[in-house]
mmCIF file of C-alpha atoms in Angstrom:
data_model
loop_
_atom_site.group_PDB
_atom_site.id
_atom_site.type_symbol
_atom_site.label_atom_id
_atom_site.label_comp_id
_atom_site.label_asym_id
_atom_site.label_seq_id
_atom_site.Cartn_x
_atom_site.Cartn_y
_atom_site.Cartn_z
ATOM 1 C CA MET K 261 108.985 227.629 -9.195
ATOM 2 C CA THR K 262 112.571 228.747 -8.689
ATOM 3 C CA LEU K 263 112.057 231.317 -5.940
ATOM 4 C CA PRO K 264 114.200 230.968 -2.816
ATOM 5 C CA LEU K 265 112.242 229.650 0.149
ATOM 6 C CA SER K 266 112.947 230.639 3.752
ATOM 7 C CA ILE K 267 111.434 229.985 7.179
ATOM 8 C CA LEU K 268 110.102 232.221 9.923
ATOM 9 C CA ASP K 269 110.537 230.108 13.059
ATOM 10 C CA LEU K 270 107.962 231.295 15.581
ATOM 11 C CA ALA K 271 109.875 229.519 18.406
ATOM 12 C CA HIS K 272 106.641 228.108 19.794
ATOM 13 C CA VAL K 273 106.775 227.054 23.444
ATOM 14 C CA GLY K 274 104.961 223.776 24.006
ATOM 15 C CA ASP K 275 104.560 221.491 26.995
ATOM 16 C CA GLY K 276 108.333 221.041 27.214
ATOM 17 C CA GLY K 277 108.900 224.725 27.931
ATOM 18 C CA PRO K 278 111.467 227.074 26.367
ATOM 19 C CA ALA K 279 114.301 224.527 26.536
ATOM 20 C CA GLU K 280 112.351 222.161 24.291
ATOM 21 C CA SER K 281 111.566 225.070 21.961
ATOM 22 C CA PHE K 282 115.261 225.856 21.582
ATOM 23 C CA ARG K 283 116.076 222.217 20.841
ATOM 24 C CA ALA K 284 113.337 222.173 18.214
ATOM 25 C CA SER K 285 114.661 225.359 16.583
ATOM 26 C CA VAL K 286 118.119 223.813 16.318
ATOM 27 C CA GLU K 287 116.712 220.615 14.818
ATOM 28 C CA LEU K 288 114.629 222.554 12.302
ATOM 29 C CA ALA K 289 117.625 224.658 11.254
ATOM 30 C CA GLN K 290 119.841 221.603 10.811
ATOM 31 C CA ARG K 291 117.229 219.882 8.671
ATOM 32 C CA ALA K 292 116.334 223.044 6.741
ATOM 33 C CA GLU K 293 120.011 223.398 5.886
ATOM 34 C CA GLN K 294 119.937 219.913 4.343
ATOM 35 C CA TRP K 295 116.586 220.462 2.641
ATOM 36 C CA GLY K 296 117.739 223.603 0.822
ATOM 37 C CA TYR K 297 116.010 226.510 2.549
ATOM 38 C CA ARG K 298 117.831 229.831 2.152
ATOM 39 C CA ARG K 299 117.407 231.358 5.621
ATOM 40 C CA ILE K 300 115.630 231.129 8.962
ATOM 41 C CA TRP K 301 114.512 234.226 10.815
ATOM 42 C CA PHE K 302 113.344 234.674 14.397
ATOM 43 C CA ALA K 303 111.176 237.559 15.617
ATOM 44 C CA GLU K 304 111.494 239.729 18.705
ATOM 45 C CA HIS K 305 108.429 239.361 20.943
ATOM 46 C CA HIS K 306 108.118 240.172 24.641
ATOM 47 C CA ASN K 307 105.835 239.008 27.448
ATOM 48 C CA MET K 308 104.403 236.203 25.318
ATOM 49 C CA PRO K 309 104.515 232.853 27.126
ATOM 50 C CA THR K 310 104.129 230.859 23.906
ATOM 51 C CA ILE K 311 107.057 232.480 22.044
ATOM 52 C CA ALA K 312 110.691 231.863 23.059
ATOM 53 C CA SER K 313 112.526 234.334 20.788
ATOM 54 C CA SER K 314 112.505 237.431 23.021
ATOM 55 C CA ALA K 315 116.331 237.471 23.273
ATOM 56 C CA THR K 316 116.536 237.244 19.504
ATOM 57 C CA SER K 317 120.274 237.700 18.970
ATOM 58 C CA VAL K 318 121.059 235.105 21.653
ATOM 59 C CA LEU K 319 118.827 232.522 19.969
ATOM 60 C CA ILE K 320 120.388 233.280 16.585
ATOM 61 C CA ALA K 321 123.842 232.716 18.067
ATOM 62 C CA HIS K 322 122.767 229.380 19.553
ATOM 63 C CA VAL K 323 121.280 228.096 16.310
ATOM 64 C CA ALA K 324 124.215 229.388 14.256
ATOM 65 C CA ALA K 325 126.641 227.469 16.470
ATOM 66 C CA HIS K 326 124.804 224.236 15.643
ATOM 67 C CA THR K 327 124.564 224.746 11.857
ATOM 68 C CA GLN K 328 127.022 225.272 9.037
ATOM 69 C CA THR K 329 125.693 227.156 6.035
ATOM 70 C CA ILE K 330 122.090 228.318 6.347
ATOM 71 C CA ARG K 331 121.568 232.048 6.780
ATOM 72 C CA LEU K 332 120.080 233.119 10.105
ATOM 73 C CA GLY K 333 118.687 236.391 11.285
ATOM 74 C CA ALA K 334 116.023 238.536 12.837
ATOM 75 C CA GLY K 335 112.656 238.912 11.250
ATOM 76 C CA GLY K 336 112.822 241.130 13.019
ATOM 77 C CA ILE K 337 114.433 243.250 15.662
ATOM 78 C CA MET K 338 112.020 245.948 16.827
ATOM 79 C CA LEU K 339 114.517 248.775 16.580
ATOM 80 C CA PRO K 340 112.635 251.342 18.722
ATOM 81 C CA ASN K 341 113.187 248.983 21.679
ATOM 82 C CA HIS K 342 116.972 249.418 21.377
ATOM 83 C CA SER K 343 119.719 251.851 20.556
ATOM 84 C CA PRO K 344 121.189 251.373 17.070
ATOM 85 C CA LEU K 345 124.654 251.052 18.617
ATOM 86 C CA GLN K 346 123.616 248.099 20.765
ATOM 87 C CA ILE K 347 122.085 246.271 17.817
ATOM 88 C CA ALA K 348 125.164 247.015 15.697
ATOM 89 C CA GLU K 349 127.348 245.492 18.414
ATOM 90 C CA GLN K 350 125.133 242.418 18.806
ATOM 91 C CA PHE K 351 124.786 241.671 15.111
ATOM 92 C CA GLY K 352 128.350 242.721 14.414
ATOM 93 C CA THR K 353 129.386 240.061 16.914
ATOM 94 C CA LEU K 354 127.159 237.489 15.199
ATOM 95 C CA ALA K 355 128.541 238.407 11.777
ATOM 96 C CA THR K 356 132.105 238.130 13.053
ATOM 97 C CA LEU K 357 131.433 234.696 14.551
ATOM 98 C CA HIS K 358 129.484 233.482 11.506
ATOM 99 C CA PRO K 359 130.667 235.423 8.435
ATOM 100 C CA GLY K 360 128.267 235.669 5.531
ATOM 101 C CA ARG K 361 125.389 234.021 7.390
ATOM 102 C CA ILE K 362 123.692 236.788 9.398
ATOM 103 C CA ASP K 363 120.695 238.924 8.350
ATOM 104 C CA LEU K 364 119.051 241.787 10.220
ATOM 105 C CA GLY K 365 115.409 242.549 9.581
ATOM 106 C CA LEU K 366 114.118 245.707 11.258
ATOM 107 C CA GLY K 367 110.631 246.662 12.384
ATOM 108 C CA ARG K 368 109.249 249.675 14.174
ATOM 109 C CA ALA K 369 106.447 248.046 16.213
ATOM 110 C CA PRO K 370 107.057 247.388 19.931
ATOM 111 C CA GLY K 371 106.472 243.641 19.643
ATOM 112 C CA SER K 372 104.551 243.801 22.905
ATOM 113 C CA ASP K 373 101.647 245.432 24.767
ATOM 114 C CA GLN K 374 101.663 248.837 26.444
ATOM 115 C CA ASN K 375 102.602 247.554 29.913
ATOM 116 C CA THR K 376 105.494 245.591 28.452
ATOM 117 C CA LEU K 377 106.540 248.662 26.518
ATOM 118 C CA ARG K 378 106.948 250.471 29.815
ATOM 119 C CA ALA K 379 108.821 247.537 31.338
ATOM 120 C CA LEU K 380 111.265 247.715 28.428
ATOM 121 C CA ARG K 381 111.875 251.397 29.338
ATOM 122 C CA ARG K 382 110.884 252.190 25.774
ATOM 123 C CA ASP K 383 110.139 255.776 24.829
ATOM 124 C CA PRO K 384 106.586 255.791 23.398
ATOM 125 C CA MET K 385 107.789 258.234 20.742
ATOM 126 C CA ALA K 386 110.790 256.124 19.692
ATOM 127 C CA ALA K 387 109.039 254.793 16.586
ATOM 128 C CA ASP K 388 108.987 258.340 15.196
ATOM 129 C CA THR K 389 112.768 258.253 14.667
ATOM 130 C CA PHE K 390 112.800 254.794 13.060
ATOM 131 C CA PRO K 391 114.052 256.040 9.654
ATOM 132 C CA GLN K 392 116.939 257.931 11.245
ATOM 133 C CA ASP K 393 117.746 254.972 13.508
ATOM 134 C CA VAL K 394 117.919 252.627 10.522
ATOM 135 C CA GLN K 395 120.372 254.964 8.817
ATOM 136 C CA GLU K 396 122.466 255.278 11.967
ATOM 137 C CA LEU K 397 122.578 251.486 12.270
ATOM 138 C CA ALA K 398 123.531 251.011 8.626
ATOM 139 C CA ALA K 399 126.356 253.526 9.038
ATOM 140 C CA TYR K 400 127.845 251.537 11.916
ATOM 141 C CA PHE K 401 127.968 248.420 9.744
ATOM 142 C CA ASP K 402 129.368 250.345 6.770
ATOM 143 C CA GLY K 403 132.153 251.815 8.888
ATOM 144 C CA ASP K 404 130.933 255.366 8.311
ATOM 145 C CA THR K 405 129.485 256.357 11.678
ATOM 146 C CA ARG K 406 127.025 259.233 11.924
ATOM 147 C CA ILE K 407 128.097 260.028 15.496
ATOM 148 C CA ALA K 408 131.600 261.442 15.660
ATOM 149 C CA GLY K 409 133.989 259.238 17.578
ATOM 150 C CA VAL K 410 131.471 256.417 18.136
ATOM 151 C CA ASN K 411 131.794 253.068 16.365
ATOM 152 C CA ALA K 412 130.405 249.572 16.871
ATOM 153 C CA TYR K 413 133.073 247.120 18.049
ATOM 154 C CA PRO K 414 132.469 244.450 16.788
ATOM 155 C CA GLY K 415 130.302 245.634 13.948
ATOM 156 C CA LYS K 416 132.272 248.288 12.114
ATOM 157 C CA GLY K 417 132.757 247.241 8.515
ATOM 158 C CA THR K 418 130.830 243.961 8.806
ATOM 159 C CA LYS K 419 128.166 245.207 6.373
ATOM 160 C CA VAL K 420 125.411 243.094 7.886
ATOM 161 C CA PRO K 421 122.573 243.150 5.318
ATOM 162 C CA LEU K 422 119.504 245.062 6.495
ATOM 163 C CA TYR K 423 115.882 244.350 5.571
ATOM 164 C CA ILE K 424 112.927 246.613 6.285
ATOM 165 C CA LEU K 425 109.958 244.694 7.651
ATOM 166 C CA GLY K 426 106.455 246.017 7.335
ATOM 167 C CA SER K 427 102.740 245.432 7.223
ATOM 168 C CA SER K 428 101.750 248.867 5.940
ATOM 169 C CA LEU K 429 102.721 251.419 3.333
ATOM 170 C CA PHE K 430 105.154 253.163 5.706
ATOM 171 C CA GLY K 431 107.715 250.375 5.541
ATOM 172 C CA ALA K 432 107.341 250.094 1.777
ATOM 173 C CA ARG K 433 108.114 253.772 1.290
ATOM 174 C CA LEU K 434 111.049 253.689 3.702
ATOM 175 C CA ALA K 435 112.622 250.597 2.136
ATOM 176 C CA ALA K 436 112.232 252.177 -1.306
ATOM 177 C CA ALA K 437 113.770 255.489 -0.213
ATOM 178 C CA LEU K 438 116.761 253.822 1.493
ATOM 179 C CA GLY K 439 117.319 251.270 -1.262
ATOM 180 C CA LEU K 440 116.903 248.271 1.043
ATOM 181 C CA PRO K 441 115.124 244.935 0.580
ATOM 182 C CA TYR K 442 111.560 244.796 1.851
ATOM 183 C CA SER K 443 109.835 241.966 3.704
ATOM 184 C CA PHE K 444 106.050 242.168 4.001
ATOM 185 C CA ALA K 445 104.297 240.419 6.896
ATOM 186 C CA SER K 446 101.461 239.020 4.804
ATOM 187 C CA HIS K 447 101.426 235.869 6.947
ATOM 188 C CA PHE K 448 99.501 237.787 9.633
ATOM 189 C CA ALA K 449 98.699 241.246 8.198
ATOM 190 C CA PRO K 450 97.565 240.675 4.602
ATOM 191 C CA GLN K 451 95.489 243.776 3.947
ATOM 192 C CA ALA K 452 98.062 246.077 2.343
ATOM 193 C CA LEU K 453 100.248 243.496 0.590
ATOM 194 C CA GLU K 454 99.577 244.410 -3.033
ATOM 195 C CA ASP K 455 99.618 248.189 -2.507
ATOM 196 C CA ALA K 456 102.778 248.052 -0.409
ATOM 197 C CA VAL K 457 104.716 245.977 -2.939
ATOM 198 C CA ARG K 458 103.535 248.161 -5.814
ATOM 199 C CA ILE K 459 104.683 251.333 -4.035
ATOM 200 C CA TYR K 460 108.004 249.778 -3.050
ATOM 201 C CA ARG K 461 108.829 248.651 -6.578
ATOM 202 C CA ARG K 462 107.640 251.925 -8.132
ATOM 203 C CA ASP K 463 109.578 254.202 -5.783
ATOM 204 C CA PHE K 464 112.728 252.123 -5.215
ATOM 205 C CA GLN K 465 115.972 254.111 -5.240
ATOM 206 C CA PRO K 466 119.140 252.078 -5.935
ATOM 207 C CA SER K 467 121.708 252.275 -3.158
ATOM 208 C CA ALA K 468 125.130 250.969 -2.228
ATOM 209 C CA HIS K 469 123.297 248.113 -0.507
ATOM 210 C CA LEU K 470 120.929 247.069 -3.309
ATOM 211 C CA ALA K 471 120.726 247.825 -7.024
ATOM 212 C CA GLU K 472 117.225 246.465 -7.699
ATOM 213 C CA PRO K 473 114.128 246.087 -5.506
ATOM 214 C CA TYR K 474 113.858 242.805 -3.614
ATOM 215 C CA VAL K 475 110.627 241.593 -2.019
ATOM 216 C CA ILE K 476 110.232 238.833 0.554
ATOM 217 C CA ALA K 477 106.604 237.932 1.203
ATOM 218 C CA GLY K 478 105.385 236.038 4.247
ATOM 219 C CA VAL K 479 102.883 233.220 3.818
ATOM 220 C CA ASN K 480 101.416 230.526 6.049
ATOM 221 C CA VAL K 481 102.026 226.920 5.046
ATOM 222 C CA ILE K 482 100.633 223.696 6.444
ATOM 223 C CA ALA K 483 101.747 220.745 4.334
ATOM 224 C CA ALA K 484 100.787 217.168 5.122
ATOM 225 C CA ASP K 485 100.635 213.854 3.291
ATOM 226 C CA THR K 486 96.994 214.466 2.370
ATOM 227 C CA ASP K 487 94.779 217.511 1.896
ATOM 228 C CA GLU K 488 92.486 216.193 4.629
ATOM 229 C CA GLU K 489 95.254 215.928 7.221
ATOM 230 C CA ALA K 490 96.516 219.433 6.387
ATOM 231 C CA GLN K 491 93.021 220.874 6.777
ATOM 232 C CA ARG K 492 92.670 219.108 10.143
ATOM 233 C CA LEU K 493 95.911 220.710 11.333
ATOM 234 C CA PHE K 494 94.799 224.096 10.008
ATOM 235 C CA LEU K 495 91.463 223.924 11.805
ATOM 236 C CA ALA K 496 93.240 223.087 15.063
ATOM 237 C CA ALA K 497 95.533 226.081 14.538
ATOM 238 C CA LYS K 498 92.601 228.415 13.884
ATOM 239 C CA ARG K 499 90.848 227.203 17.013
ATOM 240 C CA ARG K 500 93.961 227.888 19.107
ATOM 241 C CA ARG K 501 94.379 231.337 17.627
ATOM 242 C CA VAL K 502 90.805 232.449 18.127
ATOM 243 C CA ALA K 503 90.826 231.147 21.718
ATOM 244 C CA ALA K 504 94.001 233.115 22.445
ATOM 245 C CA MET K 505 93.008 236.332 20.684
ATOM 246 C CA VAL K 506 89.268 236.504 21.280
ATOM 247 C CA GLY K 507 88.641 234.175 24.200
ATOM 248 C CA GLY K 508 91.026 235.831 26.625
ATOM 249 C CA GLY K 509 93.054 232.664 27.081
ATOM 250 C CA ARG K 510 90.100 230.570 28.306
ATOM 251 C CA THR K 511 89.851 226.896 27.428
ATOM 252 C CA PHE K 512 87.144 226.075 24.888
ATOM 253 C CA THR K 513 85.717 222.903 23.456
ATOM 254 C CA ASP K 514 86.108 222.479 19.704
ATOM 255 C CA ALA K 515 82.443 223.344 19.239
ATOM 256 C CA GLU K 516 82.805 226.524 21.282
ATOM 257 C CA ALA K 517 85.921 227.533 19.363
ATOM 258 C CA ASP K 518 84.083 227.005 16.089
ATOM 259 C CA LEU K 519 81.322 229.332 17.287
ATOM 260 C CA LEU K 520 83.964 231.934 18.112
ATOM 261 C CA LEU K 521 85.383 231.571 14.601
ATOM 262 C CA GLU K 522 81.953 232.361 13.178
ATOM 263 C CA SER K 523 81.647 235.587 15.196
ATOM 264 C CA PRO K 524 82.726 238.975 13.753
ATOM 265 C CA ALA K 525 85.830 238.942 15.959
ATOM 266 C CA GLY K 526 86.581 235.410 14.826
ATOM 267 C CA GLN K 527 86.308 236.441 11.201
ATOM 268 C CA GLN K 528 88.916 239.118 11.836
ATOM 269 C CA VAL K 529 91.212 236.442 13.230
ATOM 270 C CA LEU K 530 90.629 234.276 10.160
ATOM 271 C CA ASN K 531 91.467 237.217 7.909
ATOM 272 C CA MET K 532 94.909 237.352 9.502
ATOM 273 C CA VAL K 533 95.711 233.988 7.895
ATOM 274 C CA ARG K 534 94.116 234.856 4.547
ATOM 275 C CA TYR K 535 97.281 233.808 2.745
ATOM 276 C CA ALA K 536 97.717 230.159 3.674
ATOM 277 C CA ALA K 537 98.883 227.219 1.574
ATOM 278 C CA VAL K 538 97.206 224.201 3.141
ATOM 279 C CA GLY K 539 97.228 220.691 1.732
ATOM 280 C CA ALA K 540 99.253 217.883 0.247
ATOM 281 C CA PRO K 541 102.525 218.839 -1.508
ATOM 282 C CA GLU K 542 101.039 219.484 -4.949
ATOM 283 C CA THR K 543 98.225 221.560 -3.475
ATOM 284 C CA VAL K 544 100.718 223.681 -1.561
ATOM 285 C CA ARG K 545 102.966 224.082 -4.591
ATOM 286 C CA GLY K 546 100.109 225.361 -6.729
ATOM 287 C CA TYR K 547 98.970 227.831 -4.080
ATOM 288 C CA LEU K 548 102.466 229.241 -3.569
ATOM 289 C CA ALA K 549 102.991 229.716 -7.292
ATOM 290 C CA ASP K 550 99.857 231.855 -7.433
ATOM 291 C CA PHE K 551 100.740 233.712 -4.233
ATOM 292 C CA ALA K 552 104.269 234.539 -5.420
ATOM 293 C CA GLU K 553 102.805 236.084 -8.566
ATOM 294 C CA LEU K 554 100.232 238.064 -6.580
ATOM 295 C CA ALA K 555 102.900 239.357 -4.197
ATOM 296 C CA GLN K 556 105.476 240.039 -6.948
ATOM 297 C CA ALA K 557 107.854 238.233 -4.599
ATOM 298 C CA ASP K 558 111.526 237.510 -5.161
ATOM 299 C CA GLU K 559 111.513 235.161 -2.158
ATOM 300 C CA LEU K 560 108.914 233.570 0.103
ATOM 301 C CA ILE K 561 109.294 233.203 3.861
ATOM 302 C CA VAL K 562 106.929 230.664 5.359
ATOM 303 C CA ALA K 563 105.418 230.373 8.805
ATOM 304 C CA THR K 564 103.308 227.561 10.179
ATOM 305 C CA GLN K 565 100.827 227.428 13.021
ATOM 306 C CA ILE K 566 101.391 223.708 13.643
ATOM 307 C CA THR K 567 102.452 223.066 17.247
ATOM 308 C CA GLU K 568 102.847 219.268 17.226
ATOM 309 C CA ARG K 569 106.575 218.803 16.579
ATOM 310 C CA THR K 570 106.474 215.789 14.274
ATOM 311 C CA ALA K 571 103.830 217.331 12.016
ATOM 312 C CA TRP K 572 105.678 220.687 12.196
ATOM 313 C CA LEU K 573 108.923 219.225 10.870
ATOM 314 C CA ARG K 574 107.087 217.063 8.348
ATOM 315 C CA SER K 575 105.367 220.140 6.932
ATOM 316 C CA PHE K 576 108.679 221.854 6.188
ATOM 317 C CA GLU K 577 110.098 218.623 4.748
ATOM 318 C CA LEU K 578 107.139 218.104 2.424
ATOM 319 C CA LEU K 579 107.262 221.754 1.394
ATOM 320 C CA ALA K 580 110.945 221.487 0.466
ATOM 321 C CA GLY K 581 110.180 218.471 -1.681
ATOM 322 C CA ALA K 582 107.165 220.107 -3.317
ATOM 323 C CA MET K 583 109.174 223.208 -4.201
ATOM 324 C CA GLU K 584 112.135 221.126 -5.410
ATOM 325 C CA LEU K 585 114.681 222.850 -3.226
ATOM 326 C CA ALA K 586 118.324 221.999 -3.732
ATOM 327 C CA GLY K 587 118.653 219.800 -0.657
ATOM 328 C CA THR K 588 117.317 216.388 0.202
ATOM 329 C CA ALA K 589 113.622 216.209 1.002
ATOM 330 C CA ALA K 590 110.869 213.627 0.885
#
């Protein structure tokens, strides 16, 4: 395989709290830079105690200051939570500080629950203007503002590359109409992957930003030295997820969690990680080759549900070696 490989860092908060999460994100980025990954993205989430990337642009700035070449960005910023001008200023600042290294992926979901939505002072109807907001934001970066007399400083003329994120056909159609690259969240919302990519490629309109369609597909990866160890890590991840999403945050024994996984609600949770490369390096490589073909992907962005830091880093290292990235990997 010769596809570029990137990372979605979920900024998991473990026993060491957010400070430890930030240190881990820096270490991963520094190593990923050496291993040959193309980019690392962080996602905007709010009111989630296990995710530390709520102030997404601030975390990107921190990691960028401790790395040299790897691209960094948002995967994504939930644009209805913000004004386009504010995001243009934030990412224009990042692009000015770190030229040629900053990406901006955009989503229209709130990234939170309804109570948090209200706490963000978000207009419940803001998602309806997402297409217009994307165009307004792009105009700030292009130096061709859509609001007379208003420009992003910094930001004007930085041409920060935009990506439309999606898990449905809406994002596919929008990315195609605007001539922007499209990133599908198949690592947690796999249902519409094939239809969305087909529609995007069929309807793509070339633009000043992009001449040909470009698809990034999300996929879960757990790589370990053996298939058995990878499956053990995957089972632990599935137990954590079902306890969090179905069990209301209660603590369960492994046997109880396995019973939850067998329930209808548990099966829905398992379907979220339908696309998962789990195993030793050669097993993972074979799975990703098949997945890239299924997704018609130009690039893969990988997420992992591993929370133990040594195994987490080892998974990305083994993956880089399996995929023969340009850097140094075991």
